[in-house]
PDB file of C-alpha atoms in Angstrom:
ATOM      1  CA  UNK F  25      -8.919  -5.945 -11.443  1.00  0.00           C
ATOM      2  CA  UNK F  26      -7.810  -2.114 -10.647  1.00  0.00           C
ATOM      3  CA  UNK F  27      -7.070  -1.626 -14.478  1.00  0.00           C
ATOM      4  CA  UNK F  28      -3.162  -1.251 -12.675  1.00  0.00           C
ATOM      5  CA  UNK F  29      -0.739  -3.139 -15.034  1.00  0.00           C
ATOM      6  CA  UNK F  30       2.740  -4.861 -13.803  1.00  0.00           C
ATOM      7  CA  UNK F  31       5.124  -6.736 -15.847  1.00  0.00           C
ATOM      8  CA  UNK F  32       6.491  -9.616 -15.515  1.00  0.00           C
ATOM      9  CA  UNK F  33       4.758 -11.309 -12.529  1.00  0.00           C
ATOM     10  CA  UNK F  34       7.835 -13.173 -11.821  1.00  0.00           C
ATOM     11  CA  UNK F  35      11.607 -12.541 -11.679  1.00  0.00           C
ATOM     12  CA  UNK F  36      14.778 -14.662 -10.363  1.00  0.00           C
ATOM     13  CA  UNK F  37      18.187 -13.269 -10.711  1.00  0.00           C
ATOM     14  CA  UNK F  38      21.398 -13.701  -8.772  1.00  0.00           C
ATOM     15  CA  UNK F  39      23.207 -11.085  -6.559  1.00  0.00           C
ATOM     16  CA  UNK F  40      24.939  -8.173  -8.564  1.00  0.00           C
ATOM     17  CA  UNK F  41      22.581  -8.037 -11.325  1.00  0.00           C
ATOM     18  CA  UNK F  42      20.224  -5.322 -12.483  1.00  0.00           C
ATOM     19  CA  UNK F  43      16.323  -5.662 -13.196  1.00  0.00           C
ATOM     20  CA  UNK F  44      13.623  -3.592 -14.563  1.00  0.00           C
ATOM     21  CA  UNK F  45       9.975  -3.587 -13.456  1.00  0.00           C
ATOM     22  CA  UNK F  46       7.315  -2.046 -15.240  1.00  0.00           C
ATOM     23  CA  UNK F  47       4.217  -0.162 -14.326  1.00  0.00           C
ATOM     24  CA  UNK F  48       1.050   0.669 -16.410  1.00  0.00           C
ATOM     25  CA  UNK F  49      -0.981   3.013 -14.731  1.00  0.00           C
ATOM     26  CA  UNK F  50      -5.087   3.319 -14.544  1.00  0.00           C
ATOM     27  CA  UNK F  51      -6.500   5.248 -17.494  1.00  0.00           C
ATOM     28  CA  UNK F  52      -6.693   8.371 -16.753  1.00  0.00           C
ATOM     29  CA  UNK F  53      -4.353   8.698 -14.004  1.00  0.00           C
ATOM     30  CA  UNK F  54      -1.383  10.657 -13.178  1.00  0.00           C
ATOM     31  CA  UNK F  55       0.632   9.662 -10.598  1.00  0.00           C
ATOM     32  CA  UNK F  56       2.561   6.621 -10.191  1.00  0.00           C
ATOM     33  CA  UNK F  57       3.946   5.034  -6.764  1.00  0.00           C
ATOM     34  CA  UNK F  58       6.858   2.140  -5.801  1.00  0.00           C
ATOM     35  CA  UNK F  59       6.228  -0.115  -2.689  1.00  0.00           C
ATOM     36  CA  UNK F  60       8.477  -2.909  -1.790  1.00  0.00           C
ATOM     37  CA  UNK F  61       6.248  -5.126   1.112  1.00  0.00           C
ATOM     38  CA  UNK F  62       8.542  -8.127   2.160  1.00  0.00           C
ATOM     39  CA  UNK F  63       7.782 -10.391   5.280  1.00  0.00           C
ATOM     40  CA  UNK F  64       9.673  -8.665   7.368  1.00  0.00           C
ATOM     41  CA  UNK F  65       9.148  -4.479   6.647  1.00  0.00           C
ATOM     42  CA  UNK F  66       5.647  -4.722   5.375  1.00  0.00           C
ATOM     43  CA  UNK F  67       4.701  -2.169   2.570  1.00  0.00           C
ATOM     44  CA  UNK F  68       7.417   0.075   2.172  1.00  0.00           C
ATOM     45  CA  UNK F  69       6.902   3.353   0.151  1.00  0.00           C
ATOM     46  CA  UNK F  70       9.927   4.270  -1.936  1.00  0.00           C
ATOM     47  CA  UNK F  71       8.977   6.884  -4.615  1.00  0.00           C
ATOM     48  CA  UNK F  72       6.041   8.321  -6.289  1.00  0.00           C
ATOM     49  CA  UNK F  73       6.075   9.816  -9.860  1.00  0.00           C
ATOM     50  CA  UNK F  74       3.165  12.680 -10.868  1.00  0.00           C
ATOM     51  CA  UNK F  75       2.865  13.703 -14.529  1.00  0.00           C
ATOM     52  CA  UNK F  76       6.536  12.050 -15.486  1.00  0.00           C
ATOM     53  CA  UNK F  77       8.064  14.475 -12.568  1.00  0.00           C
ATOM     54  CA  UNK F  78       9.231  12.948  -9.032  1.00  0.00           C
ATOM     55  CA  UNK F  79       6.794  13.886  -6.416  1.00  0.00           C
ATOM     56  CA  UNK F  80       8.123  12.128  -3.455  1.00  0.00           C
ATOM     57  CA  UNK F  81      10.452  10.141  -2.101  1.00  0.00           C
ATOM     58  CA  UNK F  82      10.990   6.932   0.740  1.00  0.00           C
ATOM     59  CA  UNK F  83      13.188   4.509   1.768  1.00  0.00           C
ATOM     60  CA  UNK F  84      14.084   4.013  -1.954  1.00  0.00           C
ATOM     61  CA  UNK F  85      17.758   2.665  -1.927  1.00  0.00           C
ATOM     62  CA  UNK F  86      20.536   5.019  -3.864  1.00  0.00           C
ATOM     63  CA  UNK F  87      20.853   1.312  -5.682  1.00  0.00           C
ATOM     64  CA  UNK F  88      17.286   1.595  -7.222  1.00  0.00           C
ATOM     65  CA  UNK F  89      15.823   4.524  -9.637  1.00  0.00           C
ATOM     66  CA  UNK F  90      12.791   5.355 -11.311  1.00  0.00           C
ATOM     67  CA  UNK F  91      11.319   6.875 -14.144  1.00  0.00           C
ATOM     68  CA  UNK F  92       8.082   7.906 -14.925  1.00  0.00           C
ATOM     69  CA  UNK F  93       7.826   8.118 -19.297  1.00  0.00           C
ATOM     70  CA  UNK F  94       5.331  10.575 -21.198  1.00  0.00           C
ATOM     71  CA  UNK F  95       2.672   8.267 -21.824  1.00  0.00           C
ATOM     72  CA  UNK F  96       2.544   7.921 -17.972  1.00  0.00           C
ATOM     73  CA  UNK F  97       4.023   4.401 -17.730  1.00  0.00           C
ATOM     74  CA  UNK F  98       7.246   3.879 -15.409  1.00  0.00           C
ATOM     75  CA  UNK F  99      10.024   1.923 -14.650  1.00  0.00           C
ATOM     76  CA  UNK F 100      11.434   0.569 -11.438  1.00  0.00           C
ATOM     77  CA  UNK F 101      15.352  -0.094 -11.782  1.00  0.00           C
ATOM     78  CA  UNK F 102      17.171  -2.300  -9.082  1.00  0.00           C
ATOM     79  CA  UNK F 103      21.017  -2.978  -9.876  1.00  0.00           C
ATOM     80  CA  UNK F 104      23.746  -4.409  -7.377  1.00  0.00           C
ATOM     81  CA  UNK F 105      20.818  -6.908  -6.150  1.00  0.00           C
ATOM     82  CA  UNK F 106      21.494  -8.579  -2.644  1.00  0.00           C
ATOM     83  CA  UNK F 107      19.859 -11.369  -1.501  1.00  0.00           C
ATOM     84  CA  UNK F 108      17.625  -8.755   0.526  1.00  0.00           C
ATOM     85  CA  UNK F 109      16.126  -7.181  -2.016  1.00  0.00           C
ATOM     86  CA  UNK F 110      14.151 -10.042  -2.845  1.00  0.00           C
ATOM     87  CA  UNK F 111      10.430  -8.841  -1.908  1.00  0.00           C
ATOM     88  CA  UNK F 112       7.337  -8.312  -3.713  1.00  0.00           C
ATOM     89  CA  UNK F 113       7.400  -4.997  -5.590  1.00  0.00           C
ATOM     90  CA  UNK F 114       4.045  -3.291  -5.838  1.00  0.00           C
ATOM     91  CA  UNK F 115       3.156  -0.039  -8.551  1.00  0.00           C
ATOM     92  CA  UNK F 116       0.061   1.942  -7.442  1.00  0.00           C
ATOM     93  CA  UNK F 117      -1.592   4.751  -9.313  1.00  0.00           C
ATOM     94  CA  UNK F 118      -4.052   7.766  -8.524  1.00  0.00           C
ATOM     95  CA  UNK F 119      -5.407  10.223 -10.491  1.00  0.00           C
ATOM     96  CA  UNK F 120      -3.840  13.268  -8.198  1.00  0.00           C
ATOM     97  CA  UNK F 121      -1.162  13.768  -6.401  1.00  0.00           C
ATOM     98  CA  UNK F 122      -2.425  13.179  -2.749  1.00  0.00           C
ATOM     99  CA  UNK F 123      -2.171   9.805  -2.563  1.00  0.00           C
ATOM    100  CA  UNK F 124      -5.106   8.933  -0.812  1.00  0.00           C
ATOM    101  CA  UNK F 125      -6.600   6.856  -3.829  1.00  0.00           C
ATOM    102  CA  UNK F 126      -4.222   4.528  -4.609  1.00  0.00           C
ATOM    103  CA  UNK F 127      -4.814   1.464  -6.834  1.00  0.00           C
ATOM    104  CA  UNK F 128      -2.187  -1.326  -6.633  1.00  0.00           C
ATOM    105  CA  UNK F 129      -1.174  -3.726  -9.780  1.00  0.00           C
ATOM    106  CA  UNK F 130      -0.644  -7.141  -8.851  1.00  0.00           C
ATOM    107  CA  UNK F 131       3.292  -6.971  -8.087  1.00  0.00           C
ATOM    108  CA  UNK F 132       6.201  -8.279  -9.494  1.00  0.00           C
ATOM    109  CA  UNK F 133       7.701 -10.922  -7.401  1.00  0.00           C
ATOM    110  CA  UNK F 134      11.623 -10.694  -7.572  1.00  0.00           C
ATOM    111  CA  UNK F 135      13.520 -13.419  -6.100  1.00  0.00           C
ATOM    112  CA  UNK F 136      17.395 -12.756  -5.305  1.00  0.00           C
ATOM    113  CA  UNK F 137      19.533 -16.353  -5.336  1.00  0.00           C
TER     114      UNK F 137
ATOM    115  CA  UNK D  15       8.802   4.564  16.855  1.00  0.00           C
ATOM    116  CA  UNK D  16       7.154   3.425  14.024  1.00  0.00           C
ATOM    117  CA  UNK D  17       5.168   6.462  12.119  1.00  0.00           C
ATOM    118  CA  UNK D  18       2.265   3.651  12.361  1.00  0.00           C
ATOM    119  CA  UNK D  19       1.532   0.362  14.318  1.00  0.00           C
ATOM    120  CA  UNK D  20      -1.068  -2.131  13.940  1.00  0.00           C
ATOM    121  CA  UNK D  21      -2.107  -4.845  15.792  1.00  0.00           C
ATOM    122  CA  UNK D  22      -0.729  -7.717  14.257  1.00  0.00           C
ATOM    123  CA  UNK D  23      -3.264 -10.404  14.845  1.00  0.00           C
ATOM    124  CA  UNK D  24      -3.939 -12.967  13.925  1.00  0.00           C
ATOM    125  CA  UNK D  25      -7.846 -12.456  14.203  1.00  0.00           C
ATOM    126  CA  UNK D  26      -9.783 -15.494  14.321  1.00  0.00           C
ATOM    127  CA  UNK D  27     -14.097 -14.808  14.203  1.00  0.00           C
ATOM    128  CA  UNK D  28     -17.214 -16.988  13.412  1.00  0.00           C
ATOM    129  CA  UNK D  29     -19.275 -15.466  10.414  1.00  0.00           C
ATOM    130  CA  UNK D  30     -21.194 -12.962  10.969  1.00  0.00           C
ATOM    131  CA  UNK D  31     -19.502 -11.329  13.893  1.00  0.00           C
ATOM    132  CA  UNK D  32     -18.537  -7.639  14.151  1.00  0.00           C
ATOM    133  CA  UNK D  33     -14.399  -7.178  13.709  1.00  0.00           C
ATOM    134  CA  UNK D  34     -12.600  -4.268  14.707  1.00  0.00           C
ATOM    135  CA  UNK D  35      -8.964  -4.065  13.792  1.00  0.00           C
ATOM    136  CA  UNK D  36      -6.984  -1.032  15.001  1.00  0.00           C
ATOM    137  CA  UNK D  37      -3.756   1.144  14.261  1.00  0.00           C
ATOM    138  CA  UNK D  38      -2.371   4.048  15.787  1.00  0.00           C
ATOM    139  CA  UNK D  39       0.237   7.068  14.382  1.00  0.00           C
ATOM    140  CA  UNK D  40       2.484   9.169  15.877  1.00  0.00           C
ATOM    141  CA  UNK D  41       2.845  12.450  13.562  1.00  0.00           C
ATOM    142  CA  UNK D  42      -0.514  14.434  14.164  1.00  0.00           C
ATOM    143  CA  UNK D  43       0.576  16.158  10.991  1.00  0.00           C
ATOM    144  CA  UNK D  44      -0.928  13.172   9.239  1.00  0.00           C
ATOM    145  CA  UNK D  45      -3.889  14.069   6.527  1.00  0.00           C
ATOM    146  CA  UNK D  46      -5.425  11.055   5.380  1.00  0.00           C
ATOM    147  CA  UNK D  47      -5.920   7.605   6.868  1.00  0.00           C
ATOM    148  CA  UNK D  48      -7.025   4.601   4.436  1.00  0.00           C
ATOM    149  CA  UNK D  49      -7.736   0.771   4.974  1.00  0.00           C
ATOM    150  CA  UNK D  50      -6.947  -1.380   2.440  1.00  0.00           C
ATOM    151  CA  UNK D  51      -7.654  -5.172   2.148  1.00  0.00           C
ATOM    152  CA  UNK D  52      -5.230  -7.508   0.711  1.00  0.00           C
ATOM    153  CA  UNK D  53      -5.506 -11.201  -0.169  1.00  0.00           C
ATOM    154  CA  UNK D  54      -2.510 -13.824  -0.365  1.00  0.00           C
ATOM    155  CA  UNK D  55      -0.374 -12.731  -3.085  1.00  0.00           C
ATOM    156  CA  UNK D  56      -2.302  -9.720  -4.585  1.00  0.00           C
ATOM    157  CA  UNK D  57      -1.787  -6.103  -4.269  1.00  0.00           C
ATOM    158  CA  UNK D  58      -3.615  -4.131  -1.819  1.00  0.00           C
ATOM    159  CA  UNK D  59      -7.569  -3.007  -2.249  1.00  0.00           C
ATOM    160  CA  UNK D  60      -8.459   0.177  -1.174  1.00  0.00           C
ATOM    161  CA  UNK D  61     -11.485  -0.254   1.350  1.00  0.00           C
ATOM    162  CA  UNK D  62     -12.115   3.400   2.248  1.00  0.00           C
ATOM    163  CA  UNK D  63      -9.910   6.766   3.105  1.00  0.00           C
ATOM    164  CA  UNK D  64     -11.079   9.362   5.217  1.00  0.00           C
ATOM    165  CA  UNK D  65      -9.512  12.682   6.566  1.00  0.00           C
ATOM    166  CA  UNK D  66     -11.461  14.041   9.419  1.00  0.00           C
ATOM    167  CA  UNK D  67     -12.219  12.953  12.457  1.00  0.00           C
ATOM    168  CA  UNK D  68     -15.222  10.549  13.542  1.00  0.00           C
ATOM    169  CA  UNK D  69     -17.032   7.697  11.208  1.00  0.00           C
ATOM    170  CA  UNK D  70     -16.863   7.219   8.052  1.00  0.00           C
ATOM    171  CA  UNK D  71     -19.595   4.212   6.673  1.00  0.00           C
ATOM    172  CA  UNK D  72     -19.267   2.251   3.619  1.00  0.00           C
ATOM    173  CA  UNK D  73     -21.693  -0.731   3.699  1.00  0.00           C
ATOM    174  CA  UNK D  74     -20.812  -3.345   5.948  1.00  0.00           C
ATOM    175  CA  UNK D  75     -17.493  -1.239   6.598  1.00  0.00           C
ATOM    176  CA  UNK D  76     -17.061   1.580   9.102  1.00  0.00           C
ATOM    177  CA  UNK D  77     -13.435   3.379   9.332  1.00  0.00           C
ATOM    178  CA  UNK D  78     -13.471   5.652  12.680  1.00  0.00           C
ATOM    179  CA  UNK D  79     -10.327   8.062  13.215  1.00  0.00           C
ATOM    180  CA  UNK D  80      -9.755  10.261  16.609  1.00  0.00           C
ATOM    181  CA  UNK D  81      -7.585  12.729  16.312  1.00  0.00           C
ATOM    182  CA  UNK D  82      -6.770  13.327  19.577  1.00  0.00           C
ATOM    183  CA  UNK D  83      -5.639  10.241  20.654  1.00  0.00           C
ATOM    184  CA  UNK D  84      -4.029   9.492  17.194  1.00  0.00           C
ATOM    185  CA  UNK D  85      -6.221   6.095  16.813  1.00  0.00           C
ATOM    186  CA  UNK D  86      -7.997   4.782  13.949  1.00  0.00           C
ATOM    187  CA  UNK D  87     -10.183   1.914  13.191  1.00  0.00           C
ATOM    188  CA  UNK D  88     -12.405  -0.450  11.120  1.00  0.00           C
ATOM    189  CA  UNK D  89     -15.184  -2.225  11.709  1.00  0.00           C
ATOM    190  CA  UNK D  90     -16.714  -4.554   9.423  1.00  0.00           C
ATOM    191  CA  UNK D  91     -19.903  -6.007  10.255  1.00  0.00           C
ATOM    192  CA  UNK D  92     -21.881  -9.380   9.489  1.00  0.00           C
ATOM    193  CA  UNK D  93     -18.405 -10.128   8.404  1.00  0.00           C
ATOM    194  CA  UNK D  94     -18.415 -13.067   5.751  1.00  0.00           C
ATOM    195  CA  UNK D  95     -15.711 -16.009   4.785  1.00  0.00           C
ATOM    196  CA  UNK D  96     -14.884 -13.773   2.109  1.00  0.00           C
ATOM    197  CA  UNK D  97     -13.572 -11.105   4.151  1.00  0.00           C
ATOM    198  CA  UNK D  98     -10.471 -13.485   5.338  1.00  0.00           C
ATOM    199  CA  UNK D  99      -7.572 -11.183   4.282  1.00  0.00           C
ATOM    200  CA  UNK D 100      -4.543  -9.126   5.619  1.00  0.00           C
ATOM    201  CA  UNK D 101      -6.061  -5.504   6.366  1.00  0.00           C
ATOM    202  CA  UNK D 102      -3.610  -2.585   6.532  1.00  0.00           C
ATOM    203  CA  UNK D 103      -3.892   0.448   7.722  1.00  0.00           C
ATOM    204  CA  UNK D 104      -2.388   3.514   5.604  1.00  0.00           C
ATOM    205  CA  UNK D 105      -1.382   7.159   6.855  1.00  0.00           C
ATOM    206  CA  UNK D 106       0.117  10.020   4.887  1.00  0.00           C
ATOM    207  CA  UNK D 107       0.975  13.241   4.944  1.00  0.00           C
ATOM    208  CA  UNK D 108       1.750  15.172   1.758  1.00  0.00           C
ATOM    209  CA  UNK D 109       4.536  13.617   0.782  1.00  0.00           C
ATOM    210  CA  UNK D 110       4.853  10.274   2.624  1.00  0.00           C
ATOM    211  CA  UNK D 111       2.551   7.002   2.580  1.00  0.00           C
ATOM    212  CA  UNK D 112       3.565   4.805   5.736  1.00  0.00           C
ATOM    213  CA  UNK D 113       1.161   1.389   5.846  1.00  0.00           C
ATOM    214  CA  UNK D 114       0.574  -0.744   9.080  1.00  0.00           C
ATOM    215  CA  UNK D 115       1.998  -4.071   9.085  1.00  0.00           C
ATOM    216  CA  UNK D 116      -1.046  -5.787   8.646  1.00  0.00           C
ATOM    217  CA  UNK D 117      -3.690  -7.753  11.060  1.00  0.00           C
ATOM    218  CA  UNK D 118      -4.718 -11.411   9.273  1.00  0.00           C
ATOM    219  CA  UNK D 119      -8.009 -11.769   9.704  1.00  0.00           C
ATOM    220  CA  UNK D 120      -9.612 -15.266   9.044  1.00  0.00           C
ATOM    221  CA  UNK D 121     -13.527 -15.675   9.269  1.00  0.00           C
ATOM    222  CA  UNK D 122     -14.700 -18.916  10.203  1.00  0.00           C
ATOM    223  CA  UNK D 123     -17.967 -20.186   8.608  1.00  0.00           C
TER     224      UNK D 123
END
């Protein structure tokens, strides 16, 4: 267990609809990152979140957003979902900002019908 | 190009043989290179990270990164059932993470 926290494990929604995914990160640390890994891109970064500020940015899609809140938790929006979206979506979390250290929560498996 | 490419695998090996799995990057700008381990349906485990060149040793695990040819590896030795996973490869720089695609790896007993 990396002590990483994602909610809910499982999610099936149909095309133009908007989800959120939550992220609980580590004790202790800061920063917060978004993968999407799907059979076909592998583990794709799209943003990272340090001390409820964005850090960094990927291939994050103008159609998703995040937010990082002041007790360190964060939130992964998708809206306008297409059938591609459907992936896992992985948080990570480090105590820095370098990225190097990165512990991953369990995903949130979205499904797109 | 892809920032990073990995040998996709599969890898098949009897227990207790030595694996190496391999990845190379294109951006010598790159600052840290990490391994992670990652079993069907979970998130990814960090193995190790280093940021120089040469070998870096963690238990059965060695992660070896040249510079100058932009190549990095792992080697895990005595390797075990247990070690049957998807390993990926991890670069970044700053301000980007970019992750290999993945070599399955499935130790036979």
């Amino acid at each position: 267990d990396s002590g990483v926290t994602q909610t809910p494990k499982h999610l099936i929604t149909a095309t133009g609809q908007r989800v959120t995914l939550r992220c609980s990160p580590r004790s202790g640390d800061l920063s917060v990152y978004w993968y999407q890994q799907s059979l076909d891109q592998g583990l794709q970064f799209l943003i990272q979140y340090y001390n409820g500020e964005e850090r960094a940015k990927g291939n994050i899609l103008e159609r998703f957003s995040a937010q990082q809140f002041p007790d360190l938790h964060s939130e992964l929006n998708l809206s306008s979902l297409e059938l591609g979206d459907s992936a896992l979506y992985f948080c990570a979390s480090s105590v820095g900002d370098r990225g190097h250290e990165q512990y991953f929560g369990p995903g949130t498996r979205l499904t797109v019908t | 190009q892809k920032e990073v490419e990995q040998d996709p695998g599969p890898l098949s090996v009897p227990e207790g043989a030595i694996v190496s799995l391999n990845c190379t990057y294109s951006n010598s700008a790159f600052q840290y290179f990490m391994w992670y381990r990652q079993y069907s349906r979970k998130g990814p485990e960090l193995l190790m990270y280093t940021y120089s060149s040469g070998n870096k040793e963690d238990g059965r695990f060695t992660a070896q990164v040249d510079k100058s040819s932009k190549y990095i590896s792992l080697f895990i030795r005595d390797s075990q059932p247990s070690d049957s996973a998807t390993y990926l490869c991890a670069i970044n720089t700053g301000n980007q993470f970019y992750f290999g695609t993945g070599t399955s790896l499935t130790v036979i007993p």
